[in-house]
XYZ file of C-alpha atoms in Angstrom:
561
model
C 185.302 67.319 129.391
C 186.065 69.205 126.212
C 184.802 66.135 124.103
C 181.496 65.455 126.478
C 180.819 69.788 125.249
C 181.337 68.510 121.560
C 179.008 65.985 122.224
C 176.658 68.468 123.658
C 176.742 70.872 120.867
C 176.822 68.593 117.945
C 173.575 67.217 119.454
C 171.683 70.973 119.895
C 172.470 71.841 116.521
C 171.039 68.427 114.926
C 167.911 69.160 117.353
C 167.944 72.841 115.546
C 168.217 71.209 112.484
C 165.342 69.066 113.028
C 163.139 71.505 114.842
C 163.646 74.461 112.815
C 162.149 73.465 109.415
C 158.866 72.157 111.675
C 158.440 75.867 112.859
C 159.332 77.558 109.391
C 156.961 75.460 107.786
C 154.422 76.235 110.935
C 154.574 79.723 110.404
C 153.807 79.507 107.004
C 150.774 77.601 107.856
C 147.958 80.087 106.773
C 146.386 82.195 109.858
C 143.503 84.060 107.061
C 140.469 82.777 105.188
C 140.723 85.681 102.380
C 143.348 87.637 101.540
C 142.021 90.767 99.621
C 145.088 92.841 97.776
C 144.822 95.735 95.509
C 141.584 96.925 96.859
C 140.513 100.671 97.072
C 138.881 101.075 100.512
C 135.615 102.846 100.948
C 135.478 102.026 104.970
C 132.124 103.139 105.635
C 132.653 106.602 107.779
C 132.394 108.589 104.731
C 136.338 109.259 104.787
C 138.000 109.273 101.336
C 139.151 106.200 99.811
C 143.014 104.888 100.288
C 144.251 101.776 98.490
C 145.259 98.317 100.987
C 144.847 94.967 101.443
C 142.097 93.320 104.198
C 142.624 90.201 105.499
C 139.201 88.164 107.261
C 139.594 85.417 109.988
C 137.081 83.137 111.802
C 134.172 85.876 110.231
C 136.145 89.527 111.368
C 138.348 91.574 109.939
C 141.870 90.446 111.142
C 144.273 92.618 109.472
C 144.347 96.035 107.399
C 147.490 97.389 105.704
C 148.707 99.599 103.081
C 151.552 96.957 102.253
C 150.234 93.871 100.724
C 151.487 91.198 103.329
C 153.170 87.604 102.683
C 150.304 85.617 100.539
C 150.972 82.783 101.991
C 149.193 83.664 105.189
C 145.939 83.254 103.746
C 143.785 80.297 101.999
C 142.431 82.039 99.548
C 143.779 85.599 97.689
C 141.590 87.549 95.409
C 143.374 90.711 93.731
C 140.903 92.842 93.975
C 142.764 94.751 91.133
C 142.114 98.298 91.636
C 137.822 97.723 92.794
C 135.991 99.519 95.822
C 136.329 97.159 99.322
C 133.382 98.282 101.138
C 131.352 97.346 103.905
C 128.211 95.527 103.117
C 124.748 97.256 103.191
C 121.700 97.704 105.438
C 118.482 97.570 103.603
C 116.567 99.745 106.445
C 113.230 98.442 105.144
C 113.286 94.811 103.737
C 110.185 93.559 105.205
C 109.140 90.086 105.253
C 112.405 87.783 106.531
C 110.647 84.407 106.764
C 110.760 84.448 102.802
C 114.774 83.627 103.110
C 113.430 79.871 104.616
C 110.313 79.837 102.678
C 112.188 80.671 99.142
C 115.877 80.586 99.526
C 116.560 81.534 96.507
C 114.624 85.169 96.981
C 117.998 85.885 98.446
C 119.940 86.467 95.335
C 117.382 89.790 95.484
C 119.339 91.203 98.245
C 122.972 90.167 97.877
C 123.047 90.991 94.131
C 122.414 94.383 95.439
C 125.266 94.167 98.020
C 123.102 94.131 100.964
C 124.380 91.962 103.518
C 121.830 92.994 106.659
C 118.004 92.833 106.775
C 115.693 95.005 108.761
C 112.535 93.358 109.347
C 108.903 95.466 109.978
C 106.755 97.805 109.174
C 103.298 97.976 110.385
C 103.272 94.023 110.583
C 105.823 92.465 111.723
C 107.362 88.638 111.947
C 105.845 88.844 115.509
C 104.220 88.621 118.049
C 101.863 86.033 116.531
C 97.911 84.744 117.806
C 95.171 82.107 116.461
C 94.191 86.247 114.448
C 97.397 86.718 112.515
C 98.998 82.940 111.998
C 95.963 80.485 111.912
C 97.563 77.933 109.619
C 101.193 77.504 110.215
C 104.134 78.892 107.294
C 105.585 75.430 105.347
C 109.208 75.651 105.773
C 110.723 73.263 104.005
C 108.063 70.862 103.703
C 107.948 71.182 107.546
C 105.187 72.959 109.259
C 106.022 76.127 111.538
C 104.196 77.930 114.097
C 105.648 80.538 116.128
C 103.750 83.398 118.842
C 107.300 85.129 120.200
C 110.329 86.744 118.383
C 112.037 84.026 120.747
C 110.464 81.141 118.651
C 111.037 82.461 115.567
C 114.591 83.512 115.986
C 115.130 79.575 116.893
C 113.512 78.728 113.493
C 115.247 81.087 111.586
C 118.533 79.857 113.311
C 117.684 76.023 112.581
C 117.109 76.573 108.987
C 119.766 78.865 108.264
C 119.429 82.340 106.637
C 121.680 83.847 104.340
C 121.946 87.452 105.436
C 121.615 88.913 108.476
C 118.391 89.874 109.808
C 117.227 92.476 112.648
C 113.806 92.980 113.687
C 111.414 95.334 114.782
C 108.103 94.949 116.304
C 105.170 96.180 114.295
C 102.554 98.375 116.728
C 99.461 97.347 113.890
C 100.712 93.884 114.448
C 100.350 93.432 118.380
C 97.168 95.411 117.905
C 95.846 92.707 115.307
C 97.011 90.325 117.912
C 95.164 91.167 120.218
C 92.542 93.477 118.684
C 91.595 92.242 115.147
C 91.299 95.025 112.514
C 88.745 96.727 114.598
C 88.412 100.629 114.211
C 87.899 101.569 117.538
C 89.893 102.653 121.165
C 91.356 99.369 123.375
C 90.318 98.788 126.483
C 92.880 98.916 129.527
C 92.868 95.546 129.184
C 93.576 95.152 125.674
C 96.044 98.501 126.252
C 97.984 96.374 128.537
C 97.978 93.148 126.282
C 99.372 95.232 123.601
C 102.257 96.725 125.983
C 103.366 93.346 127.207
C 103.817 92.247 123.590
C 105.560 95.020 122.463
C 108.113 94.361 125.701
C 108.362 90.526 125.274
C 109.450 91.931 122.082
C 111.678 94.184 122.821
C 113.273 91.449 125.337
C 113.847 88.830 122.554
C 115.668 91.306 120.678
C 113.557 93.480 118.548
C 115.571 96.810 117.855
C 112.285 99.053 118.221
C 108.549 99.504 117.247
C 107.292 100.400 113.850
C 104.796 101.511 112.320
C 102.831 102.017 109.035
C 99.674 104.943 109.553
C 98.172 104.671 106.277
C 97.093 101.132 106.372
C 94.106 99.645 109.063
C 94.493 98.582 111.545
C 97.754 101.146 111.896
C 95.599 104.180 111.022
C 93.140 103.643 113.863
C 95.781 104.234 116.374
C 96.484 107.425 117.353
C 98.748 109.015 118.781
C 98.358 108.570 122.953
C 98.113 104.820 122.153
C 101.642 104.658 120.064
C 103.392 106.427 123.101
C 102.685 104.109 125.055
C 103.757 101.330 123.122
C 106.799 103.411 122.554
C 107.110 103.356 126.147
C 107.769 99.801 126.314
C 110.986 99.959 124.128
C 112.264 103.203 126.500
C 114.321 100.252 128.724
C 115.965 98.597 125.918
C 117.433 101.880 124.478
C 115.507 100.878 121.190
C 113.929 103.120 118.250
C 110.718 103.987 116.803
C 110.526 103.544 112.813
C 107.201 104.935 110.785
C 105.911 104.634 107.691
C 104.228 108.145 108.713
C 100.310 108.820 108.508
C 100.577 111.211 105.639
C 103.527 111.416 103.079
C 101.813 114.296 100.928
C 99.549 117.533 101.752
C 100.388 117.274 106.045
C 103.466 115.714 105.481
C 105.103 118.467 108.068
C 102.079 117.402 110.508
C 102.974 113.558 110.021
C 106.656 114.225 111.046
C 105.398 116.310 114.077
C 103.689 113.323 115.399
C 106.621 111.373 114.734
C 108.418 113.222 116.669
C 105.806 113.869 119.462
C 106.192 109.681 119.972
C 110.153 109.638 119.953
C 110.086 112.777 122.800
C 106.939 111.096 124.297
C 108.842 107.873 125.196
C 112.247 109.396 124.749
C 113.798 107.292 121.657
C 114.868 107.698 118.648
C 112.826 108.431 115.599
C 113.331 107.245 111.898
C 110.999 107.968 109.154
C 110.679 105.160 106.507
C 111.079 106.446 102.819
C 110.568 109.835 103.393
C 108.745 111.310 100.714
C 106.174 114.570 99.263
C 103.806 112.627 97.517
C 101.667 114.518 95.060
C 101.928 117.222 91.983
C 100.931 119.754 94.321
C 102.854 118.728 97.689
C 106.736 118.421 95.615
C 107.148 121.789 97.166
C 107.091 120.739 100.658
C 110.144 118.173 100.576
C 112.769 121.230 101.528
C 110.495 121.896 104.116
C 110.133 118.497 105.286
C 114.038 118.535 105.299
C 114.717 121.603 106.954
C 112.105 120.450 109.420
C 114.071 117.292 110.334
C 117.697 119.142 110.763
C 115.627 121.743 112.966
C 114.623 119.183 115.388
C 118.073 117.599 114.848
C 119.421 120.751 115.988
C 117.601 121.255 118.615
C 119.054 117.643 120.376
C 116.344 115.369 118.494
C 118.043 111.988 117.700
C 115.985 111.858 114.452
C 117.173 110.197 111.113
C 115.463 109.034 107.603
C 115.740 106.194 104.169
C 114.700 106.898 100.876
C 114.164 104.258 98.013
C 115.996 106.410 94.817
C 112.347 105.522 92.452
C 109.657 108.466 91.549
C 106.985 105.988 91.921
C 106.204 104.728 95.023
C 104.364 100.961 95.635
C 101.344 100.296 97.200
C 97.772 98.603 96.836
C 95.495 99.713 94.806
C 93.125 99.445 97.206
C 94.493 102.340 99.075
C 93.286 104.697 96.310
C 90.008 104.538 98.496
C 89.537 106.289 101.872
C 90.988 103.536 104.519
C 87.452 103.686 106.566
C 86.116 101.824 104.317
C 87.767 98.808 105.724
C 86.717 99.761 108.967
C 84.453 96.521 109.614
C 86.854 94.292 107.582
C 88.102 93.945 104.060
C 85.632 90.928 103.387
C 82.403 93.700 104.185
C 83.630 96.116 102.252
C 84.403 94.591 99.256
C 80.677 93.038 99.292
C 79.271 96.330 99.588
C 81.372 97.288 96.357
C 78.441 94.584 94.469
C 76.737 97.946 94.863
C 76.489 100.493 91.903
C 75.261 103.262 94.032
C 78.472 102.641 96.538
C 80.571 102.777 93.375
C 79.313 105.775 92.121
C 79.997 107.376 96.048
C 82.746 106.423 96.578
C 84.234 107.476 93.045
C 82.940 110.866 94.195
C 84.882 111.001 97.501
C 88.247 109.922 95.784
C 87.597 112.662 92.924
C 86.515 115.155 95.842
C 88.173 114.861 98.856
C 91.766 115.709 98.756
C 92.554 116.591 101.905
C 91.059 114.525 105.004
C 93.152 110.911 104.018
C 95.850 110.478 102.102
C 94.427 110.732 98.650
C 96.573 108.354 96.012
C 94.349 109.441 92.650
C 94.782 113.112 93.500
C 98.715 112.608 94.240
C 98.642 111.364 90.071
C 96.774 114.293 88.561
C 93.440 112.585 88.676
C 95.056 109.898 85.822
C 94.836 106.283 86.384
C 97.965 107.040 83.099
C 100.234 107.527 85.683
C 99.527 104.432 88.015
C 101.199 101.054 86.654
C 100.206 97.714 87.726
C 103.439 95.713 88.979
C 101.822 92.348 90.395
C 99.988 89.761 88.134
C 96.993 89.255 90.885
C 94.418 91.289 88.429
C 96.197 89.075 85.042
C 99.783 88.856 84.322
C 99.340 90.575 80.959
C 98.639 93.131 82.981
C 102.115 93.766 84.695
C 103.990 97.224 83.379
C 100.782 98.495 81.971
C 98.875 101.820 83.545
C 95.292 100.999 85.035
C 93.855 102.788 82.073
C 95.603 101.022 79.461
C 94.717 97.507 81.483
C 91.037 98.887 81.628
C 91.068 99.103 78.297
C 92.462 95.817 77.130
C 89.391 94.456 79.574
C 86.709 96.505 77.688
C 86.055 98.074 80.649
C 85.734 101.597 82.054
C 89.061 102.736 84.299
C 86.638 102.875 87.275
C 84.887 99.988 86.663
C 88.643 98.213 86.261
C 89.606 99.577 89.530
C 86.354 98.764 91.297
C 86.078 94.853 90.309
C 90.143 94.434 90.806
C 89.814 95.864 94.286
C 86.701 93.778 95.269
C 88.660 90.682 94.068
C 91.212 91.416 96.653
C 93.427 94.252 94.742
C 96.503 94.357 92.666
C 99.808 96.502 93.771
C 100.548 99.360 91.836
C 103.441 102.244 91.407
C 101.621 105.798 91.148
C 103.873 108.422 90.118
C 103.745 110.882 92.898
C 107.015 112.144 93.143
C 109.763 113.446 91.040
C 113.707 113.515 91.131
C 114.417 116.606 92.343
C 113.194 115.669 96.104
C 115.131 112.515 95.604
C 118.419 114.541 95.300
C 117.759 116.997 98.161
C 116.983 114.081 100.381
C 120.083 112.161 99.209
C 122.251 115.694 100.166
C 121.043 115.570 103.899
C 123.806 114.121 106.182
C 120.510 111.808 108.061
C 118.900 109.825 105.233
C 119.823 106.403 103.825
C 118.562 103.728 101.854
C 116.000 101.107 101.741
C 114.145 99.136 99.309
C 110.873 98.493 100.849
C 110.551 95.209 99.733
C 110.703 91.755 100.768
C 113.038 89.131 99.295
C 111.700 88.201 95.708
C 112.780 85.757 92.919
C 111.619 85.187 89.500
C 110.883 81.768 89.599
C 108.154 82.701 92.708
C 107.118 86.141 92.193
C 107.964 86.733 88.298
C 107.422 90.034 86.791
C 105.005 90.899 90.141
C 107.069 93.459 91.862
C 108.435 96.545 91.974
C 112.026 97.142 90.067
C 113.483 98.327 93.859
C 113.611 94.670 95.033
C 116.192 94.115 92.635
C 117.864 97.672 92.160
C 117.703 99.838 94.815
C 121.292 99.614 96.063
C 122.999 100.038 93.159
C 120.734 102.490 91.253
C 121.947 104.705 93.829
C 125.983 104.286 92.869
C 124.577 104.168 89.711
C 122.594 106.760 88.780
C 122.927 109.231 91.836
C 126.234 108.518 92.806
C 128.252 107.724 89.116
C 125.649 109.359 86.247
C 124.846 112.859 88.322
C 127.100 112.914 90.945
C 124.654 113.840 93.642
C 126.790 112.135 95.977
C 130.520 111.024 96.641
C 130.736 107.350 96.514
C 132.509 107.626 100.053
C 129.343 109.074 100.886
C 126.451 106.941 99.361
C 128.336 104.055 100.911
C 128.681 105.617 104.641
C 124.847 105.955 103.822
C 124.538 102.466 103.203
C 126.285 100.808 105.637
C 127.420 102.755 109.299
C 125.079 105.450 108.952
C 122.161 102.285 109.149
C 124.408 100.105 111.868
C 124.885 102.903 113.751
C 120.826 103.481 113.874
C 119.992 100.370 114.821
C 123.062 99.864 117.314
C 124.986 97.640 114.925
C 128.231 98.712 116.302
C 130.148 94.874 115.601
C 129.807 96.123 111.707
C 129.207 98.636 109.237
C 132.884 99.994 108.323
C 136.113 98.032 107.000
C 138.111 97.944 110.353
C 140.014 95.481 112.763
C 137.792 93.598 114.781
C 134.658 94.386 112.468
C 132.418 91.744 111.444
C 133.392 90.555 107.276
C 130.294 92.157 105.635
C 132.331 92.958 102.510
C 131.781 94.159 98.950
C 133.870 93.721 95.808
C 132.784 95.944 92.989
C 133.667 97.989 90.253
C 131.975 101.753 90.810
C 132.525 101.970 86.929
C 130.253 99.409 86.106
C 127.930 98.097 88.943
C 124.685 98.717 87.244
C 120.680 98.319 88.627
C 118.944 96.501 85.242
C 115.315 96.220 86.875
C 112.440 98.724 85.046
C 108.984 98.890 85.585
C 108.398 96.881 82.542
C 111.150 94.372 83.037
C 111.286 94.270 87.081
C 112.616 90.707 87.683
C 116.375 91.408 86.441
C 119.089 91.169 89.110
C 121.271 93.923 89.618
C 124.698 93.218 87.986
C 128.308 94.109 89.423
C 128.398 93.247 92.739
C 131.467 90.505 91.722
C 132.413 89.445 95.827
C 130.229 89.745 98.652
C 130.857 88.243 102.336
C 128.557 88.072 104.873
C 130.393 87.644 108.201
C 133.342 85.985 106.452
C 131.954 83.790 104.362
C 131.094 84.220 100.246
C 127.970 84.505 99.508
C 128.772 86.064 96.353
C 131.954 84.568 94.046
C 133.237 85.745 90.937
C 129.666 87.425 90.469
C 127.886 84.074 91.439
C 125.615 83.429 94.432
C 126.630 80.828 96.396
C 124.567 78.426 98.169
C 126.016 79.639 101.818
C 123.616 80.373 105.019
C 126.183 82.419 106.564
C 123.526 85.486 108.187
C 122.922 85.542 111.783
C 119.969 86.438 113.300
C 120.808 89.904 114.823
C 119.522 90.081 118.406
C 119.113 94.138 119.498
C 121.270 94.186 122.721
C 121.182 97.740 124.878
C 124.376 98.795 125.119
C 125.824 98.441 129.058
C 128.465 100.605 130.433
């Protein structure tokens, strides 16, 4: 009996012997993708930094701890030797999102910036589409594409692969092009009722909200009964209404009003696009613009703003002339400007009449010195110079230069109409973040043709506002950038360095992240962003983009109890 025991036990332990090296080396097996040690976290709440390690699994956040764990867990460590760990950022107006499958490259734009999330929409929007808006289909990869719904274009998007995420919103001047043309007139019921089942087939597919842009036809032919009730539609889906408001200067306070009258009308949310006080004479009204928002905030208004940290805003040139103009089309218009008489008129009005539309050469001091050409449409030896000084390297009077460029179809241009000190007081309110109101660019495509923000915005701000004049904590600036937006567009899966999170992570150094784009010199990528992840995978490595499509197309989900 006793030897049969010996037997017994002699046999467990060689079974011990054999087994328990298998499950040592089993746990040792690594459970992480990325091991990040050494990091100072900025989590995204605005709470002050503490120093940890983050470890990312399967695209989340898996682990967070003060004591760096057992190395071995993960594939890959990266010391982040003392640099900020944040959560990547929302650009809250990128605009165009088909350009990431069009021009994949134009991506670098946005994750050299640290952006890791795309918000898509203005006054147009990526849909709905008719036989008006997308005649000809978009070449995708040498492939043709035609799409009506969000629904078909999210399944694009998704087969092609995108390499940041993208959220949408539907545009109100795009479902009324849709159905309406650029027509300055009322809809019908009918066409009313087209334009509401658009905006909720939307709004089912997953937009996050309707948008808007007032200054530009057809937008600035809709008033305000007509954009409650497209509001209306996105009341059921807990979604927001955005605006590029329908005066950013002398009624400024009036075009948050009616901002405000929508998001109580259909009883959403409200966020004003790159809130602004446009104009020598209007600076004054941008604490009063402010104090006006955190009234109505205070008063139980769920009511937010972005900002783009540039004095000079971007637009057409062609909305330096009164928008009615374009009333019967751009094509009739700009044949009419063949006419000296309608020249001479219309230079009148926009000298004139400062008050009734939103008046561009008045916001500039009456100088076409302070409006600088930043697309090569009118000549790219033109790019970075003033409209005078490109006027006068045409022979040609400034008027005469603006007249013939906007009857060839236009040029974009950066007026300076604002100055730094509304910049700062907007950056100090609690309810304002960042965008760059710009699509994705690159300089093999676009070149010098585009405003410096497309490549700077982000980090100008932990640049200049955040590291050169302290105007802001970076704690702060990067709550800004990254929960305050999630949170606003119900984004509640990411936006802060937690457990559970989605991996949109930045590596930087605060010391030395740096925006290098200028007016003159646009197309330079921003410089310091040295890892970024977009849901767990690099997209940026040792300072290089990658080649990864690792974005998701972000469908807007209400949230159920």
């Amino acid at each position: 009996m006793i030897r049969i025991l010996a037997r017994a036990v002699l046999l467990m332990v060689m079974v011990l012997h054999a087994v328990l090296p298998q499950a040592a080396m089993a746990q040792k097996k690594p459970i992480w993708d990325y091991l990040i040690i050494n990091a100072r976290i900025v989590d995204g709440t605005g709470s002050p930094w503490y120093r940890g390690a983050v470890a990312v699994s399967g695209g989340k956040i898996a682990w967070i701890g003060v004591v760096t764990p057992d190395t071995k867990q993960a594939r890959q460590v990266i010391d982040a030797k003392g640099r900020v760990l944040s959560p990547g950022f929302v650009d809250f107006m990128a605009q165009d999102s088909s350009t990431y499958m069009t021009d994949p490259a134009s991506a670098a734009s946005k994750l050299t910036q640290g952006i890791t999330t795309h918000l898509s929409g203005e006054g147009g929007s990526m849909a709905p589409q008719s036989e008006r808006t997308q005649a000809e289909p978009v070449m995708i990869g040498g492939k043709p594409y035609k799409w009506r719904s969000y629904a078909e274009y999210f399944q694009i998007m998704e087969a092609v692969g995108v390499p940041v995420n993208v959220i949408h919103l539907v545009g109100a001047a795009q479902v009324r092009r849709a159905v309406m043309g650029d027509e300055d007139r009322k809809p019908t019921a009918e066409e009313m009722a087209e334009m509401k089942k658009l905006v909720g087939e939307a709004m089912k597919d997953g937009a996050a909200g309707l948008t808007t842009a007032l200054i530009y036809p057809p937008g600035n032919y809709q008033d305000t009964a007509e954009l409650i009730e497209l509001a209306k539609m996105v009341t059921p889906y807990g979604g927001i209404y955005t605006s590029h408001m329908r005066n950013e200067s002398n009624h400024l306070i009036e075009a948050i009003d009616e901002a405000l009258a929508i998001g109580r009308g259909a009883n959403i949310p409200v966020h004003i696009y790159h809130l602004k006080a446009a104009g020598v004479r209007n600076w004054p009204l941008m604490p009063e613009a402010i104090a006006h928002i955190a009234a109505a905030r205070a008063g139980g208004m769920d009511v937010t703003a972005d900002i783009y940290p540039y004095v000079r805003n971007g637009i057409g040139l062609r909305s330096f002339v009164p928008p009615s103009n374009f009333a019967q089309g751009s094509e009739a218009f700009y044949k009419r400007l063949e006419d000296p008489a309608v020249r001479a008129e219309l230079r009148k009005t926009v000298e004139t009449d400062v008050t009734s539309w939103e008046n561009w050469f008045d916001h500039v001091g009456q100088d076409w010195g302070n409006v600088l050409i930043t697309n090569g449409d009118a000549g790219a030896d033109l790019v970075g110079l003033s409209v005078a000084q490109a006027a006068a390297k045409r022979g040609k009077d400034a008027w005469m230069f603006v007249f013939d460029t906007i009857a060839a179809g236009g040029v974009s241009v950066a007026p300076a109409s604002q100055d730094e000190g509304q910049k700062r007081l907007a950056l100090q309110a609690p309810f304002v973040s960042v965008d760059t109101d710009s699509r994705p660019v690159s300089p093999e495509k676009d070149g010098e043709s585009v405003h410096p923000r497309a490549y700077g915005a982000f980090p100008r701000i932990l640049a200049k506002y955040v590291r050169e004049e302290n105007v802001l904590s970076l704690e702060d600036a990067i709550r800004r950038m990254s929960s305050a937006a999630c949170n606003r567009l119900g984004l509640y899966d990411r936006g802060r360095i937690a457990v559970g999170m989605a991996a949109d992570m930045l590596l930087f150094d605060p010391a030395t992240v740096k925006d290098n784009a200028t007016f003159e010199k646009p197309a330079q990528y921003s410089t310091g962003m040295d890892f970024v992840w977009v849901n767990g995978v690099l997209a940026i490595e040792d300072g290089k983009v990658t080649t990864a499509k690792a974005g998701k197309v972000l469908r807007y989900q209400r949230q159920q109890p």
